Amino acid sequence: MGRVRWRRGRGITYALAFIVVLSLPAFYVAASAPKKAGAKIVLFSMSESDEGREDGSVYESEDSASENVPAEVEEEATPAWDEFSDGHDSQRSDEDLDPGSWSQVLEQPSIWDSRNPRFASGIRKMVEAVNEEDPRMLNEAIQVLQDEADNGNAHAQSTLGSLHWMACGVPHSDAKAYLYHEFAKEGGNAQSKMALAYRYYRNQEHEKAVKLYSELAATTMASFLSSREGPLLENVRLNYGLEESKDVLKRFRGEEDDDFQFLEYQARKGHPDFMFQLGAFFYYGLRGVRRDHSKALFWLLKAVEKGETRPFELIGEIYARGYGVERNYTKALEWFKAAAERKQYSALNGIGFLYIKGHGVDGKNHTKAKEYFQRAAEAGNIDGFYNLGILYLKGLGVEKDYARARELLVDAANRQHPKARYHLANMLHKGLAGMTKDLAHAAALYKLVAERGPWGRLMRQALDFYIKGHVGKALLLYSRTAELGYEVGQSNAAWLLEKYRGGICLGSSGVCTTEERHQRAHNLWRHASEQGNEHASLLLGDAYYYGRVCVQLILSSCLCISWFTS
């Protein structure tokens, strides 16, 4: 009995020791990333004293007042992306911003059927092979992609990089994954740039991470469809603990969802409240419903005909941006004003933005714009904080005031405003507007913004596959997002490997062995744990305690520990 207790105690000691060792990279990441307070990420603190901060706040320089910033620095205060300038009215397509994405290739019909049918066939065959657990088909797909990569196809190179990272159909090789992604990045593949940025971020190579994440964040800003906010990205967790999140998944079945069909039925019967909700679903692309601004406008106008006033602001946005209709700034202004009169305070931002651009009004008027942004901010509107902060940062309609700009942008950023985070990241990146240069925090902020980019559509497509029962396809796409640094993608892929122990995992040379599957899941949980997933940390502890995995921990360039128990 004493020997059994001793062995069990020794097992617990080993488990704890391995957890501590495993957590070391996470501690380094945590030291330079924004801290979490509950569900909210605390990015900065605007307290008067910087002494003893424990919330991940950024230390401002002593010369924080705008008049103390050298003139040559002020010239750089405008970020690479600037929606308040005259050059950011046009929208670029996802095909331009995220070329070669698997999500584009898997669409039917796909633009890649005409651009490069051989590359498209290789991607589709690869995805189908994983779903069917067919190693021979996967080898055929890899050969097609290898030929394309050898001929300089950056998107095929990016795919091969991911396959080497996953050890799917090819041996695991971080070196080859890195090289393929490096070539693909140079060839214009944005997802390889994401993978490299995340790799640098984990390794604390902040200068390299910031360079890539800043470019990706600027691309993300250019992809935003609305003057008020970015594209809605719903990162859905497949599991709650060890169990499937059935209630959550039920709400993301798109137009096949029972609740959506009930909503549509009631809207067609003429209920204005349901008409408005249906219009909002199509406008934002909620719960897996495809974004469709023409349908959104149809139902929003129907609701207005029935006396509903809540659609006013969204209709103004549609006309201001030309979503499914010809742009009409005069109509947009009318709808925004009608919305503002009914205390839809976010519409004040739309009016202010028209004055910034000089559209639908009597020319540009920054003072007028400031009045509307100020009213929105006073009503507690997050976009009002952001827009007003930019005016103080750039000195538009107000005297330039960096301290006030920081205060407003920090307030918006702490409420998860992506554009505010982008501007603050730029200020920390370059040491602008009185902020001390801080590449660690800049990288963390840029990463949060970059993850809202068009490549995030892989997450939505992976969820669609899972809901339709194509678990192997879902695993492959989640694994791709995992390499790009999405924590939800990492935990979802790991959970799928744990739950579906057969039929979805192809290893380096055929169907995954038990050891390969455990090792792959373990690595994914480890990545998720480093990014704050507590459930992942718990599972890692269990894995060490019960000896379910073969662990390889690189503690330094000269020390490697390998451990396995059957």
Short mmCIF file of N, CA, C and O in Angstrom, two decimals, residues 11 46 111-112 125 140 203 205 220 237-239 349 378 392 410 449 460 502 504 522 530 533 544 549:
data_model
loop_
_atom_site.label_atom_id
_atom_site.label_comp_id
_atom_site.label_asym_id
_atom_site.label_seq_id
_atom_site.Cartn_x
_atom_site.Cartn_y
_atom_site.Cartn_z
N GLY A 11 3.87 10.24 -9.34
CA GLY A 11 3.19 10.61 -10.59
C GLY A 11 2.68 12.03 -10.56
O GLY A 11 2.81 12.78 -11.52
N MET A 46 -5.50 53.93 -17.43
CA MET A 46 -5.29 55.36 -17.54
C MET A 46 -5.10 56.00 -16.16
O MET A 46 -5.40 57.15 -15.94
N ILE A 111 -13.45 31.08 -58.16
CA ILE A 111 -12.66 31.86 -59.12
C ILE A 111 -11.39 31.11 -59.51
O ILE A 111 -10.81 31.36 -60.56
N TRP A 112 -10.96 30.17 -58.65
CA TRP A 112 -9.71 29.45 -58.93
C TRP A 112 -9.89 28.37 -59.98
O TRP A 112 -8.91 27.82 -60.50
N LYS A 125 -8.80 17.97 -53.58
CA LYS A 125 -8.46 16.55 -53.38
C LYS A 125 -7.84 16.36 -52.00
O LYS A 125 -8.11 15.35 -51.32
N GLU A 140 -1.61 11.89 -53.75
CA GLU A 140 -1.83 12.42 -55.10
C GLU A 140 -2.01 13.94 -55.04
O GLU A 140 -1.48 14.68 -55.88
N ASN A 203 7.90 33.16 -30.12
CA ASN A 203 9.33 33.11 -29.81
C ASN A 203 9.87 34.42 -29.24
O ASN A 203 11.08 34.56 -29.08
N GLU A 205 10.15 37.18 -30.63
CA GLU A 205 10.88 37.99 -31.62
C GLU A 205 9.96 39.14 -32.03
O GLU A 205 9.38 39.14 -33.12
N THR A 220 -6.38 44.08 -42.66
CA THR A 220 -7.65 43.84 -41.97
C THR A 220 -8.50 45.09 -41.95
O THR A 220 -9.71 45.05 -42.22
N ARG A 237 -16.65 28.02 -30.24
CA ARG A 237 -16.01 26.85 -29.63
C ARG A 237 -16.91 25.64 -29.81
O ARG A 237 -18.11 25.71 -29.51
N LEU A 238 -16.33 24.54 -30.24
CA LEU A 238 -17.11 23.33 -30.44
C LEU A 238 -17.43 22.63 -29.14
O LEU A 238 -18.36 21.82 -29.09
N ASN A 239 -16.66 22.91 -28.12
CA ASN A 239 -16.81 22.15 -26.88
C ASN A 239 -16.95 23.05 -25.67
O ASN A 239 -16.53 24.22 -25.67
N ASN A 349 -22.32 59.12 -35.54
CA ASN A 349 -21.01 58.86 -36.16
C ASN A 349 -21.11 58.87 -37.67
O ASN A 349 -20.19 59.33 -38.36
N GLU A 378 -20.53 61.33 -25.71
CA GLU A 378 -21.23 61.70 -24.48
C GLU A 378 -22.38 60.75 -24.18
O GLU A 378 -22.77 60.58 -23.02
N TYR A 392 -8.58 64.25 -32.23
CA TYR A 392 -7.56 64.83 -31.36
C TYR A 392 -6.17 64.37 -31.75
O TYR A 392 -5.19 65.11 -31.63
N VAL A 410 -7.86 54.56 -25.79
CA VAL A 410 -7.70 53.50 -24.80
C VAL A 410 -9.07 53.04 -24.31
O VAL A 410 -9.33 51.84 -24.15
N VAL A 449 -6.02 42.59 -33.83
CA VAL A 449 -6.65 43.20 -35.02
C VAL A 449 -6.52 42.27 -36.22
O VAL A 449 -7.48 42.03 -36.95
N ARG A 460 -15.17 30.10 -40.06
CA ARG A 460 -16.59 29.96 -40.37
C ARG A 460 -16.83 28.72 -41.24
O ARG A 460 -17.78 27.97 -41.03
N GLY A 502 -11.01 8.05 -34.53
CA GLY A 502 -10.77 7.31 -35.76
C GLY A 502 -11.51 7.97 -36.90
O GLY A 502 -12.54 8.59 -36.72
N ILE A 504 -10.61 10.51 -38.99
CA ILE A 504 -10.41 11.89 -39.42
C ILE A 504 -8.94 12.32 -39.40
O ILE A 504 -8.64 13.44 -39.80
N HIS A 522 -1.90 17.09 -28.27
CA HIS A 522 -1.12 17.68 -27.19
C HIS A 522 -0.49 19.01 -27.63
O HIS A 522 -0.53 20.01 -26.90
N GLU A 530 -1.01 28.33 -23.91
CA GLU A 530 -0.14 29.51 -23.88
C GLU A 530 -0.93 30.79 -24.12
O GLU A 530 -0.53 31.86 -23.69
N ASN A 533 -6.06 29.54 -22.52
CA ASN A 533 -7.15 28.57 -22.42
C ASN A 533 -6.94 27.67 -21.20
O ASN A 533 -6.07 26.80 -21.20
N TYR A 544 -0.01 14.59 -18.77
CA TYR A 544 1.27 14.28 -18.13
C TYR A 544 1.09 13.29 -16.99
O TYR A 544 1.88 12.37 -16.81
N VAL A 549 0.87 10.80 -23.56
CA VAL A 549 1.50 11.38 -24.74
C VAL A 549 3.00 11.22 -24.70
O VAL A 549 3.60 11.06 -23.64
#
